[in-house]
Amino acid sequence: MKHYGRSVCIFLSATGIAFAHDPQPPMAFEQHPLEQISRHIYIVQGTQALPGPESRGFMNNPSAVVTDNGIIIIDPGSSAEIGRQLLAKLSDVTDKPVIAVFNTHVHGDHWLGNQGIREIHPEVPIYAHTRMIERIEAGEGEKWIQLLMNMTEGAIEGTRVIGPNIGLSGGEVLSLDGITLKIHHTGHAHTDHDLMIEVVDDKGMFFGDIVTSGRVPNSDVPQDASFKGSITAIKAMLNADVDIYIPGHGRSGGREIPETTLRFLETLHSSVTHHFNRGLEAYEMRDEVISDLAEYQDWINFNEMGRVINFVFQEVENENF
């Protein structure tokens, strides 16, 4: 275990990617039920724990939209194994084939399960933002495999990079087997290429990691995010005709899910901006900003707030020059 911890720390330092520990017990994918949350939408609610050998890397919310003649999968998880297991769970609901896969963004806990889907459905189209495709082609997928291999002590072994093959840019309206999907992209938010997917028929919205429930948003990879852009994205989607909101991590629900994330982000950005205008450096304002966010202190990754504040400070500084 000592060697494992050291190797993970070295890798995280080299990649700039980090996760914080949380107290929830980690469980592997097969221990989580497939839940139906609307007429067509099914979700496996993920643990929020640090990816490790116990969870076999599982931590997101793999989901499916089940149509009359097929399955649309959104963010199939962090390994080939999880992709296969998602299909196994869905086989209890329908015997129809997968007709499309969507990846919301490049962080590997959301899309490395593509391999498990393509093994069974080799011709299935995989959609993502064109920028995600570019980043995978530049080698980012391999970095995520190595990261998760280290963190899970090899539990995702055999997983390969199977990236998306159809690029989107936002604004598309797709009709798949009678289901209408609106594809939203409002600019740089959790990453520079997030897709938010609106299931019009069910009034459902998949936010990817722009919204997380009970977890500090953008805290795992803050260097990839625009905090102000995340605010813009959430506000835009709150104007959509939607009743059900599915975050990238944490429980799904009504408007309170994105509204809570929005309130956190607005308080954070406002506090950092206020203290920046007072002439304080990031390290000098840390305690005051954290005090302004005291109501969220029980959220996952709140112990990462010092690091998050540093990145918000850089963003505010760039806005002012």
mmCIF file of C-alpha atoms in Angstrom:
data_model
loop_
_atom_site.group_PDB
_atom_site.id
_atom_site.type_symbol
_atom_site.label_atom_id
_atom_site.label_comp_id
_atom_site.label_asym_id
_atom_site.label_seq_id
_atom_site.Cartn_x
_atom_site.Cartn_y
_atom_site.Cartn_z
ATOM 1 C CA MET A 1 0.000 0.000 0.000
ATOM 2 C CA LYS A 2 2.857 2.404 0.646
ATOM 3 C CA HIS A 3 4.114 1.902 -2.901
ATOM 4 C CA TYR A 4 0.593 2.451 -4.268
ATOM 5 C CA GLY A 5 0.150 5.740 -2.417
ATOM 6 C CA ARG A 6 3.545 7.015 -3.509
ATOM 7 C CA SER A 7 2.956 6.123 -7.159
ATOM 8 C CA VAL A 8 -0.409 7.879 -7.181
ATOM 9 C CA CYS A 9 1.034 11.033 -5.633
ATOM 10 C CA ILE A 10 3.835 11.095 -8.198
ATOM 11 C CA PHE A 11 1.382 10.621 -11.055
ATOM 12 C CA LEU A 12 -1.062 13.228 -9.812
ATOM 13 C CA SER A 13 1.748 15.726 -9.440
ATOM 14 C CA ALA A 14 2.924 15.037 -12.971
ATOM 15 C CA THR A 15 -0.520 15.321 -14.566
ATOM 16 C CA GLY A 16 -1.988 18.071 -12.438
ATOM 17 C CA ILE A 17 -5.008 15.873 -11.701
ATOM 18 C CA ALA A 18 -6.118 15.236 -8.133
ATOM 19 C CA PHE A 19 -8.989 13.749 -6.181
ATOM 20 C CA ALA A 20 -9.761 14.194 -2.506
ATOM 21 C CA HIS A 21 -10.894 11.513 -0.080
ATOM 22 C CA ASP A 22 -14.498 11.380 1.067
ATOM 23 C CA PRO A 23 -16.086 9.351 3.873
ATOM 24 C CA GLN A 24 -18.611 7.407 1.810
ATOM 25 C CA PRO A 25 -17.755 3.705 1.543
ATOM 26 C CA PRO A 26 -16.590 2.863 -1.980
ATOM 27 C CA MET A 27 -18.515 0.151 -3.811
ATOM 28 C CA ALA A 28 -17.964 -1.480 -7.166
ATOM 29 C CA PHE A 29 -20.401 -0.872 -10.020
ATOM 30 C CA GLU A 30 -22.260 -4.162 -9.680
ATOM 31 C CA GLN A 31 -23.275 -3.231 -6.115
ATOM 32 C CA HIS A 32 -25.250 -0.214 -7.338
ATOM 33 C CA PRO A 33 -28.794 -0.666 -8.711
ATOM 34 C CA LEU A 34 -30.061 0.565 -12.052
ATOM 35 C CA GLU A 35 -32.737 3.149 -11.218
ATOM 36 C CA GLN A 36 -35.498 4.429 -13.488
ATOM 37 C CA ILE A 37 -35.956 8.173 -12.902
ATOM 38 C CA SER A 38 -38.338 9.014 -15.766
ATOM 39 C CA ARG A 39 -40.209 7.273 -18.570
ATOM 40 C CA HIS A 40 -37.065 6.672 -20.641
ATOM 41 C CA ILE A 41 -34.098 7.552 -18.393
ATOM 42 C CA TYR A 42 -32.209 5.015 -16.285
ATOM 43 C CA ILE A 43 -29.178 5.726 -14.121
ATOM 44 C CA VAL A 44 -26.663 3.854 -11.984
ATOM 45 C CA GLN A 45 -25.980 6.263 -9.150
ATOM 46 C CA GLY A 46 -22.235 6.244 -8.523
ATOM 47 C CA THR A 47 -20.240 6.467 -5.349
ATOM 48 C CA GLN A 48 -18.482 9.766 -4.730
ATOM 49 C CA ALA A 49 -15.511 8.040 -3.124
ATOM 50 C CA LEU A 50 -11.955 8.267 -4.389
ATOM 51 C CA PRO A 51 -11.412 5.802 -7.264
ATOM 52 C CA GLY A 52 -9.667 2.803 -5.760
ATOM 53 C CA PRO A 53 -9.432 -0.974 -5.815
ATOM 54 C CA GLU A 54 -12.662 -1.367 -3.813
ATOM 55 C CA SER A 55 -14.743 0.640 -6.289
ATOM 56 C CA ARG A 56 -12.694 -0.610 -9.259
ATOM 57 C CA GLY A 57 -12.588 3.006 -10.408
ATOM 58 C CA PHE A 58 -16.344 3.587 -10.457
ATOM 59 C CA MET A 59 -17.520 7.059 -9.402
ATOM 60 C CA ASN A 60 -19.743 8.697 -12.046
ATOM 61 C CA ASN A 61 -23.420 8.294 -12.988
ATOM 62 C CA PRO A 62 -23.605 6.032 -16.082
ATOM 63 C CA SER A 63 -26.997 6.531 -17.681
ATOM 64 C CA ALA A 64 -29.213 5.343 -20.494
ATOM 65 C CA VAL A 65 -32.209 6.570 -22.419
ATOM 66 C CA VAL A 66 -34.233 3.494 -23.363
ATOM 67 C CA THR A 67 -36.265 3.940 -26.543
ATOM 68 C CA ASP A 68 -38.758 1.628 -28.227
ATOM 69 C CA ASN A 69 -36.063 0.039 -30.373
ATOM 70 C CA GLY A 70 -32.739 0.832 -28.750
ATOM 71 C CA ILE A 71 -30.584 2.302 -26.003
ATOM 72 C CA ILE A 72 -28.798 5.653 -25.886
ATOM 73 C CA ILE A 73 -25.958 5.598 -23.358
ATOM 74 C CA ILE A 74 -24.545 8.691 -21.684
ATOM 75 C CA ASP A 75 -21.140 8.545 -19.951
ATOM 76 C CA PRO A 76 -20.622 4.762 -19.610
ATOM 77 C CA GLY A 77 -18.056 4.966 -16.812
ATOM 78 C CA SER A 78 -14.352 4.578 -16.169
ATOM 79 C CA SER A 79 -13.426 1.157 -17.556
ATOM 80 C CA ALA A 80 -14.266 -1.492 -20.110
ATOM 81 C CA GLU A 81 -15.564 -3.648 -17.253
ATOM 82 C CA ILE A 82 -18.035 -0.974 -16.152
ATOM 83 C CA GLY A 83 -19.241 -0.523 -19.725
ATOM 84 C CA ARG A 84 -19.937 -4.260 -19.951
ATOM 85 C CA GLN A 85 -21.680 -4.299 -16.574
ATOM 86 C CA LEU A 86 -23.875 -1.371 -17.583
ATOM 87 C CA LEU A 87 -25.062 -3.368 -20.593
ATOM 88 C CA ALA A 88 -25.739 -6.354 -18.333
ATOM 89 C CA LYS A 89 -27.934 -4.247 -16.053
ATOM 90 C CA LEU A 90 -29.780 -2.776 -19.018
ATOM 91 C CA SER A 91 -30.473 -6.273 -20.365
ATOM 92 C CA ASP A 92 -32.964 -6.666 -17.505
ATOM 93 C CA VAL A 93 -34.906 -3.719 -18.956
ATOM 94 C CA THR A 94 -34.666 -4.268 -22.717
ATOM 95 C CA ASP A 95 -33.175 -6.627 -25.267
ATOM 96 C CA LYS A 96 -32.746 -3.826 -27.813
ATOM 97 C CA PRO A 97 -29.296 -2.782 -29.081
ATOM 98 C CA VAL A 98 -27.313 0.321 -28.196
ATOM 99 C CA ILE A 99 -27.910 2.866 -30.956
ATOM 100 C CA ALA A 100 -25.747 5.744 -29.687
ATOM 101 C CA VAL A 101 -23.275 6.714 -26.969
ATOM 102 C CA PHE A 102 -22.614 10.253 -25.732
ATOM 103 C CA ASN A 103 -19.562 11.419 -23.773
ATOM 104 C CA THR A 104 -20.021 14.715 -21.926
ATOM 105 C CA HIS A 105 -16.307 15.523 -21.501
ATOM 106 C CA VAL A 106 -12.787 14.113 -21.569
ATOM 107 C CA HIS A 107 -12.250 13.176 -17.916
ATOM 108 C CA GLY A 108 -11.759 9.428 -17.966
ATOM 109 C CA ASP A 109 -14.176 8.439 -15.210
ATOM 110 C CA HIS A 110 -16.964 9.312 -17.663
ATOM 111 C CA TRP A 111 -16.020 7.677 -20.963
ATOM 112 C CA LEU A 112 -13.425 4.889 -20.709
ATOM 113 C CA GLY A 113 -16.401 2.532 -20.530
ATOM 114 C CA ASN A 114 -16.856 3.161 -24.267
ATOM 115 C CA GLN A 115 -14.741 0.069 -24.866
ATOM 116 C CA GLY A 116 -17.209 -2.219 -23.103
ATOM 117 C CA ILE A 117 -20.037 -0.880 -25.259
ATOM 118 C CA ARG A 118 -18.125 -1.166 -28.525
ATOM 119 C CA GLU A 119 -17.131 -4.775 -27.766
ATOM 120 C CA ILE A 120 -20.810 -5.732 -27.983
ATOM 121 C CA HIS A 121 -21.915 -3.075 -30.465
ATOM 122 C CA PRO A 122 -18.853 -2.454 -32.660
ATOM 123 C CA GLU A 123 -20.553 -0.036 -35.063
ATOM 124 C CA VAL A 124 -22.305 2.146 -32.512
ATOM 125 C CA PRO A 125 -21.630 5.875 -33.026
ATOM 126 C CA ILE A 126 -20.036 7.701 -30.096
ATOM 127 C CA TYR A 127 -20.771 11.422 -29.906
ATOM 128 C CA ALA A 128 -18.800 14.144 -28.116
ATOM 129 C CA HIS A 129 -17.650 17.700 -28.594
ATOM 130 C CA THR A 130 -15.045 18.028 -31.344
ATOM 131 C CA ARG A 131 -12.590 19.448 -28.812
ATOM 132 C CA MET A 132 -12.843 16.265 -26.720
ATOM 133 C CA ILE A 133 -11.920 14.239 -29.791
ATOM 134 C CA GLU A 134 -8.903 16.492 -30.348
ATOM 135 C CA ARG A 135 -7.742 16.116 -26.758
ATOM 136 C CA ILE A 136 -7.988 12.332 -26.873
ATOM 137 C CA GLU A 137 -6.077 12.243 -30.149
ATOM 138 C CA ALA A 138 -3.390 14.323 -28.419
ATOM 139 C CA GLY A 139 -2.924 11.582 -25.795
ATOM 140 C CA GLU A 140 -5.184 12.581 -22.924
ATOM 141 C CA GLY A 141 -6.999 9.255 -22.892
ATOM 142 C CA GLU A 142 -3.794 7.331 -22.188
ATOM 143 C CA LYS A 143 -3.054 9.659 -19.261
ATOM 144 C CA TRP A 144 -6.431 8.865 -17.753
ATOM 145 C CA ILE A 145 -5.914 5.136 -18.140
ATOM 146 C CA GLN A 146 -2.557 5.378 -16.386
ATOM 147 C CA LEU A 147 -4.047 7.511 -13.619
ATOM 148 C CA LEU A 148 -6.891 5.097 -12.944
ATOM 149 C CA MET A 149 -4.600 2.067 -13.234
ATOM 150 C CA ASN A 150 -2.482 3.501 -10.431
ATOM 151 C CA MET A 151 -5.386 4.572 -8.257
ATOM 152 C CA THR A 152 -7.221 1.241 -8.577
ATOM 153 C CA GLU A 153 -4.088 -0.919 -8.271
ATOM 154 C CA GLY A 154 -4.737 -2.307 -11.730
ATOM 155 C CA ALA A 155 -8.479 -2.928 -11.389
ATOM 156 C CA ILE A 156 -9.180 -1.352 -14.794
ATOM 157 C CA GLU A 157 -6.512 -3.458 -16.525
ATOM 158 C CA GLY A 158 -7.383 -4.202 -20.141
ATOM 159 C CA THR A 159 -9.178 -0.913 -20.664
ATOM 160 C CA ARG A 160 -8.165 0.796 -23.901
ATOM 161 C CA VAL A 161 -8.835 4.204 -25.359
ATOM 162 C CA ILE A 162 -11.969 4.034 -27.496
ATOM 163 C CA GLY A 163 -12.774 7.643 -28.170
ATOM 164 C CA PRO A 164 -15.810 9.263 -29.745
ATOM 165 C CA ASN A 165 -16.018 9.324 -33.526
ATOM 166 C CA ILE A 166 -18.724 11.911 -34.198
ATOM 167 C CA GLY A 167 -18.016 15.503 -33.266
ATOM 168 C CA LEU A 168 -20.612 17.976 -32.047
ATOM 169 C CA SER A 169 -20.312 21.652 -31.196
ATOM 170 C CA GLY A 170 -23.586 22.438 -29.427
ATOM 171 C CA GLY A 171 -26.853 23.602 -30.927
ATOM 172 C CA GLU A 172 -27.631 20.291 -32.617
ATOM 173 C CA VAL A 173 -31.080 18.731 -32.276
ATOM 174 C CA LEU A 174 -30.938 14.978 -32.804
ATOM 175 C CA SER A 175 -33.833 12.585 -33.259
ATOM 176 C CA LEU A 176 -32.901 9.037 -32.286
ATOM 177 C CA ASP A 177 -35.638 6.416 -32.519
ATOM 178 C CA GLY A 178 -38.314 8.964 -31.718
ATOM 179 C CA ILE A 179 -36.430 10.610 -28.848
ATOM 180 C CA THR A 180 -35.365 14.234 -29.289
ATOM 181 C CA LEU A 181 -32.024 15.286 -27.827
ATOM 182 C CA LYS A 182 -30.937 18.922 -27.701
ATOM 183 C CA ILE A 183 -27.167 19.333 -27.447
ATOM 184 C CA HIS A 184 -25.985 22.328 -25.438
ATOM 185 C CA HIS A 185 -22.530 23.903 -25.198
ATOM 186 C CA THR A 186 -22.213 27.382 -23.721
ATOM 187 C CA GLY A 187 -18.434 27.692 -23.833
ATOM 188 C CA HIS A 188 -15.676 26.897 -21.364
ATOM 189 C CA ALA A 189 -17.202 25.563 -18.121
ATOM 190 C CA HIS A 190 -16.047 22.383 -16.322
ATOM 191 C CA THR A 191 -13.798 21.892 -19.361
ATOM 192 C CA ASP A 192 -13.398 23.695 -22.671
ATOM 193 C CA HIS A 193 -15.759 21.266 -24.403
ATOM 194 C CA ASP A 194 -18.619 20.187 -22.109
ATOM 195 C CA LEU A 195 -21.810 18.906 -23.670
ATOM 196 C CA MET A 196 -25.091 19.119 -21.795
ATOM 197 C CA ILE A 197 -27.743 16.792 -23.173
ATOM 198 C CA GLU A 198 -31.429 17.618 -22.912
ATOM 199 C CA VAL A 199 -33.866 14.719 -23.306
ATOM 200 C CA VAL A 200 -36.838 16.724 -24.530
ATOM 201 C CA ASP A 201 -39.426 13.940 -24.238
ATOM 202 C CA ASP A 202 -38.671 13.400 -20.530
ATOM 203 C CA LYS A 203 -37.785 17.003 -19.656
ATOM 204 C CA GLY A 204 -34.437 15.698 -18.451
ATOM 205 C CA MET A 205 -31.016 17.363 -18.523
ATOM 206 C CA PHE A 206 -27.639 15.646 -18.303
ATOM 207 C CA PHE A 207 -25.163 18.220 -17.016
ATOM 208 C CA GLY A 208 -21.950 16.209 -17.028
ATOM 209 C CA ASP A 209 -19.649 17.619 -14.357
ATOM 210 C CA ILE A 210 -20.800 21.215 -14.746
ATOM 211 C CA VAL A 211 -23.168 20.292 -11.916
ATOM 212 C CA THR A 212 -22.334 17.942 -9.058
ATOM 213 C CA SER A 213 -24.568 17.175 -6.098
ATOM 214 C CA GLY A 214 -23.027 17.382 -2.639
ATOM 215 C CA ARG A 215 -19.563 17.829 -4.109
ATOM 216 C CA VAL A 216 -17.473 20.969 -4.611
ATOM 217 C CA PRO A 217 -17.816 21.652 -8.360
ATOM 218 C CA ASN A 218 -14.631 21.668 -10.438
ATOM 219 C CA SER A 219 -12.620 20.521 -7.404
ATOM 220 C CA ASP A 220 -11.079 17.405 -8.938
ATOM 221 C CA VAL A 221 -9.501 19.116 -11.937
ATOM 222 C CA PRO A 222 -9.825 22.872 -11.252
ATOM 223 C CA GLN A 223 -7.094 23.761 -13.733
ATOM 224 C CA ASP A 224 -9.386 22.517 -16.536
ATOM 225 C CA ALA A 225 -12.334 24.691 -15.515
ATOM 226 C CA SER A 226 -13.790 28.133 -15.945
ATOM 227 C CA PHE A 227 -15.746 28.876 -12.788
ATOM 228 C CA LYS A 228 -17.439 31.889 -14.364
ATOM 229 C CA GLY A 229 -18.220 29.770 -17.429
ATOM 230 C CA SER A 230 -19.819 27.132 -15.203
ATOM 231 C CA ILE A 231 -22.107 29.823 -13.788
ATOM 232 C CA THR A 232 -23.073 30.863 -17.314
ATOM 233 C CA ALA A 233 -23.822 27.263 -18.324
ATOM 234 C CA ILE A 234 -26.038 26.523 -15.339
ATOM 235 C CA LYS A 235 -28.002 29.753 -15.719
ATOM 236 C CA ALA A 236 -28.617 28.983 -19.376
ATOM 237 C CA MET A 237 -29.893 25.478 -18.669
ATOM 238 C CA LEU A 238 -32.181 26.668 -15.881
ATOM 239 C CA ASN A 239 -34.089 28.494 -18.618
ATOM 240 C CA ALA A 240 -34.765 25.226 -20.457
ATOM 241 C CA ASP A 241 -38.060 23.335 -20.133
ATOM 242 C CA VAL A 242 -36.620 20.719 -17.786
ATOM 243 C CA ASP A 243 -37.890 19.000 -14.627
ATOM 244 C CA ILE A 244 -35.199 16.360 -13.975
ATOM 245 C CA TYR A 245 -31.525 17.262 -13.611
ATOM 246 C CA ILE A 246 -28.791 14.601 -13.725
ATOM 247 C CA PRO A 247 -25.409 15.773 -12.395
ATOM 248 C CA GLY A 248 -22.082 14.175 -13.219
ATOM 249 C CA HIS A 249 -21.704 13.030 -9.615
ATOM 250 C CA GLY A 250 -24.278 12.779 -6.833
ATOM 251 C CA ARG A 251 -28.031 12.416 -6.709
ATOM 252 C CA SER A 252 -30.384 13.544 -9.440
ATOM 253 C CA GLY A 253 -33.427 15.675 -8.703
ATOM 254 C CA GLY A 254 -35.307 18.862 -9.489
ATOM 255 C CA ARG A 255 -34.157 22.458 -9.918
ATOM 256 C CA GLU A 256 -32.607 22.400 -6.472
ATOM 257 C CA ILE A 257 -29.724 20.320 -7.870
ATOM 258 C CA PRO A 258 -28.338 22.904 -10.335
ATOM 259 C CA GLU A 259 -29.510 25.834 -8.212
ATOM 260 C CA THR A 260 -27.425 24.651 -5.266
ATOM 261 C CA THR A 261 -24.313 24.272 -7.420
ATOM 262 C CA LEU A 262 -25.000 27.697 -8.937
ATOM 263 C CA ARG A 263 -25.357 29.329 -5.530
ATOM 264 C CA PHE A 264 -22.046 27.827 -4.415
ATOM 265 C CA LEU A 265 -20.222 28.982 -7.550
ATOM 266 C CA GLU A 266 -21.670 32.492 -7.396
ATOM 267 C CA THR A 267 -20.708 32.849 -3.734
ATOM 268 C CA LEU A 268 -17.203 31.546 -4.430
ATOM 269 C CA HIS A 269 -16.620 33.792 -7.441
ATOM 270 C CA SER A 270 -18.108 36.839 -5.710
ATOM 271 C CA SER A 271 -16.036 36.310 -2.570
ATOM 272 C CA VAL A 272 -12.766 35.870 -4.445
ATOM 273 C CA THR A 273 -13.542 38.910 -6.614
ATOM 274 C CA HIS A 274 -14.324 41.019 -3.533
ATOM 275 C CA HIS A 275 -11.063 40.135 -1.813
ATOM 276 C CA PHE A 276 -9.110 40.507 -5.058
ATOM 277 C CA ASN A 277 -10.434 44.056 -5.332
ATOM 278 C CA ARG A 278 -9.203 44.650 -1.784
ATOM 279 C CA GLY A 279 -5.727 43.794 -3.021
ATOM 280 C CA LEU A 280 -5.410 40.402 -1.324
ATOM 281 C CA GLU A 281 -3.476 37.481 -2.784
ATOM 282 C CA ALA A 282 -5.086 34.033 -2.974
ATOM 283 C CA TYR A 283 -3.356 32.751 0.151
ATOM 284 C CA GLU A 284 -4.350 35.875 2.080
ATOM 285 C CA MET A 285 -8.057 35.562 1.296
ATOM 286 C CA ARG A 286 -8.306 31.794 1.790
ATOM 287 C CA ASP A 287 -9.815 31.768 5.296
ATOM 288 C CA GLU A 288 -12.297 34.542 4.518
ATOM 289 C CA VAL A 289 -13.520 32.860 1.335
ATOM 290 C CA ILE A 290 -13.893 29.539 3.129
ATOM 291 C CA SER A 291 -15.874 31.317 5.850
ATOM 292 C CA ASP A 292 -18.227 32.701 3.191
ATOM 293 C CA LEU A 293 -18.818 29.100 2.046
ATOM 294 C CA ALA A 294 -19.324 27.618 5.518
ATOM 295 C CA GLU A 295 -22.757 26.177 4.696
ATOM 296 C CA TYR A 296 -21.083 23.795 2.220
ATOM 297 C CA GLN A 297 -18.382 22.497 4.542
ATOM 298 C CA ASP A 298 -19.854 18.987 4.587
ATOM 299 C CA TRP A 299 -19.564 18.654 0.791
ATOM 300 C CA ILE A 300 -17.170 16.170 -0.757
ATOM 301 C CA ASN A 301 -13.792 17.797 -1.524
ATOM 302 C CA PHE A 302 -14.385 20.845 0.689
ATOM 303 C CA ASN A 303 -10.898 20.156 2.021
ATOM 304 C CA GLU A 304 -9.682 21.063 -1.487
ATOM 305 C CA MET A 305 -10.986 24.635 -1.214
ATOM 306 C CA GLY A 306 -7.532 26.165 -0.827
ATOM 307 C CA ARG A 307 -6.507 24.762 -4.202
ATOM 308 C CA VAL A 308 -9.838 25.721 -5.775
ATOM 309 C CA ILE A 309 -9.492 29.300 -4.524
ATOM 310 C CA ASN A 310 -6.077 29.533 -6.184
ATOM 311 C CA PHE A 311 -7.590 28.722 -9.583
ATOM 312 C CA VAL A 312 -10.574 31.040 -9.129
ATOM 313 C CA PHE A 313 -8.113 33.794 -8.156
ATOM 314 C CA GLN A 314 -6.166 33.222 -11.373
ATOM 315 C CA GLU A 315 -9.399 33.421 -13.354
ATOM 316 C CA VAL A 316 -10.466 36.664 -11.660
ATOM 317 C CA GLU A 317 -6.986 38.087 -12.165
ATOM 318 C CA ASN A 318 -7.138 37.284 -15.887
ATOM 319 C CA GLU A 319 -10.552 38.948 -16.126
ATOM 320 C CA ASN A 320 -9.038 42.157 -14.789
ATOM 321 C CA PHE A 321 -6.047 42.393 -17.128
#
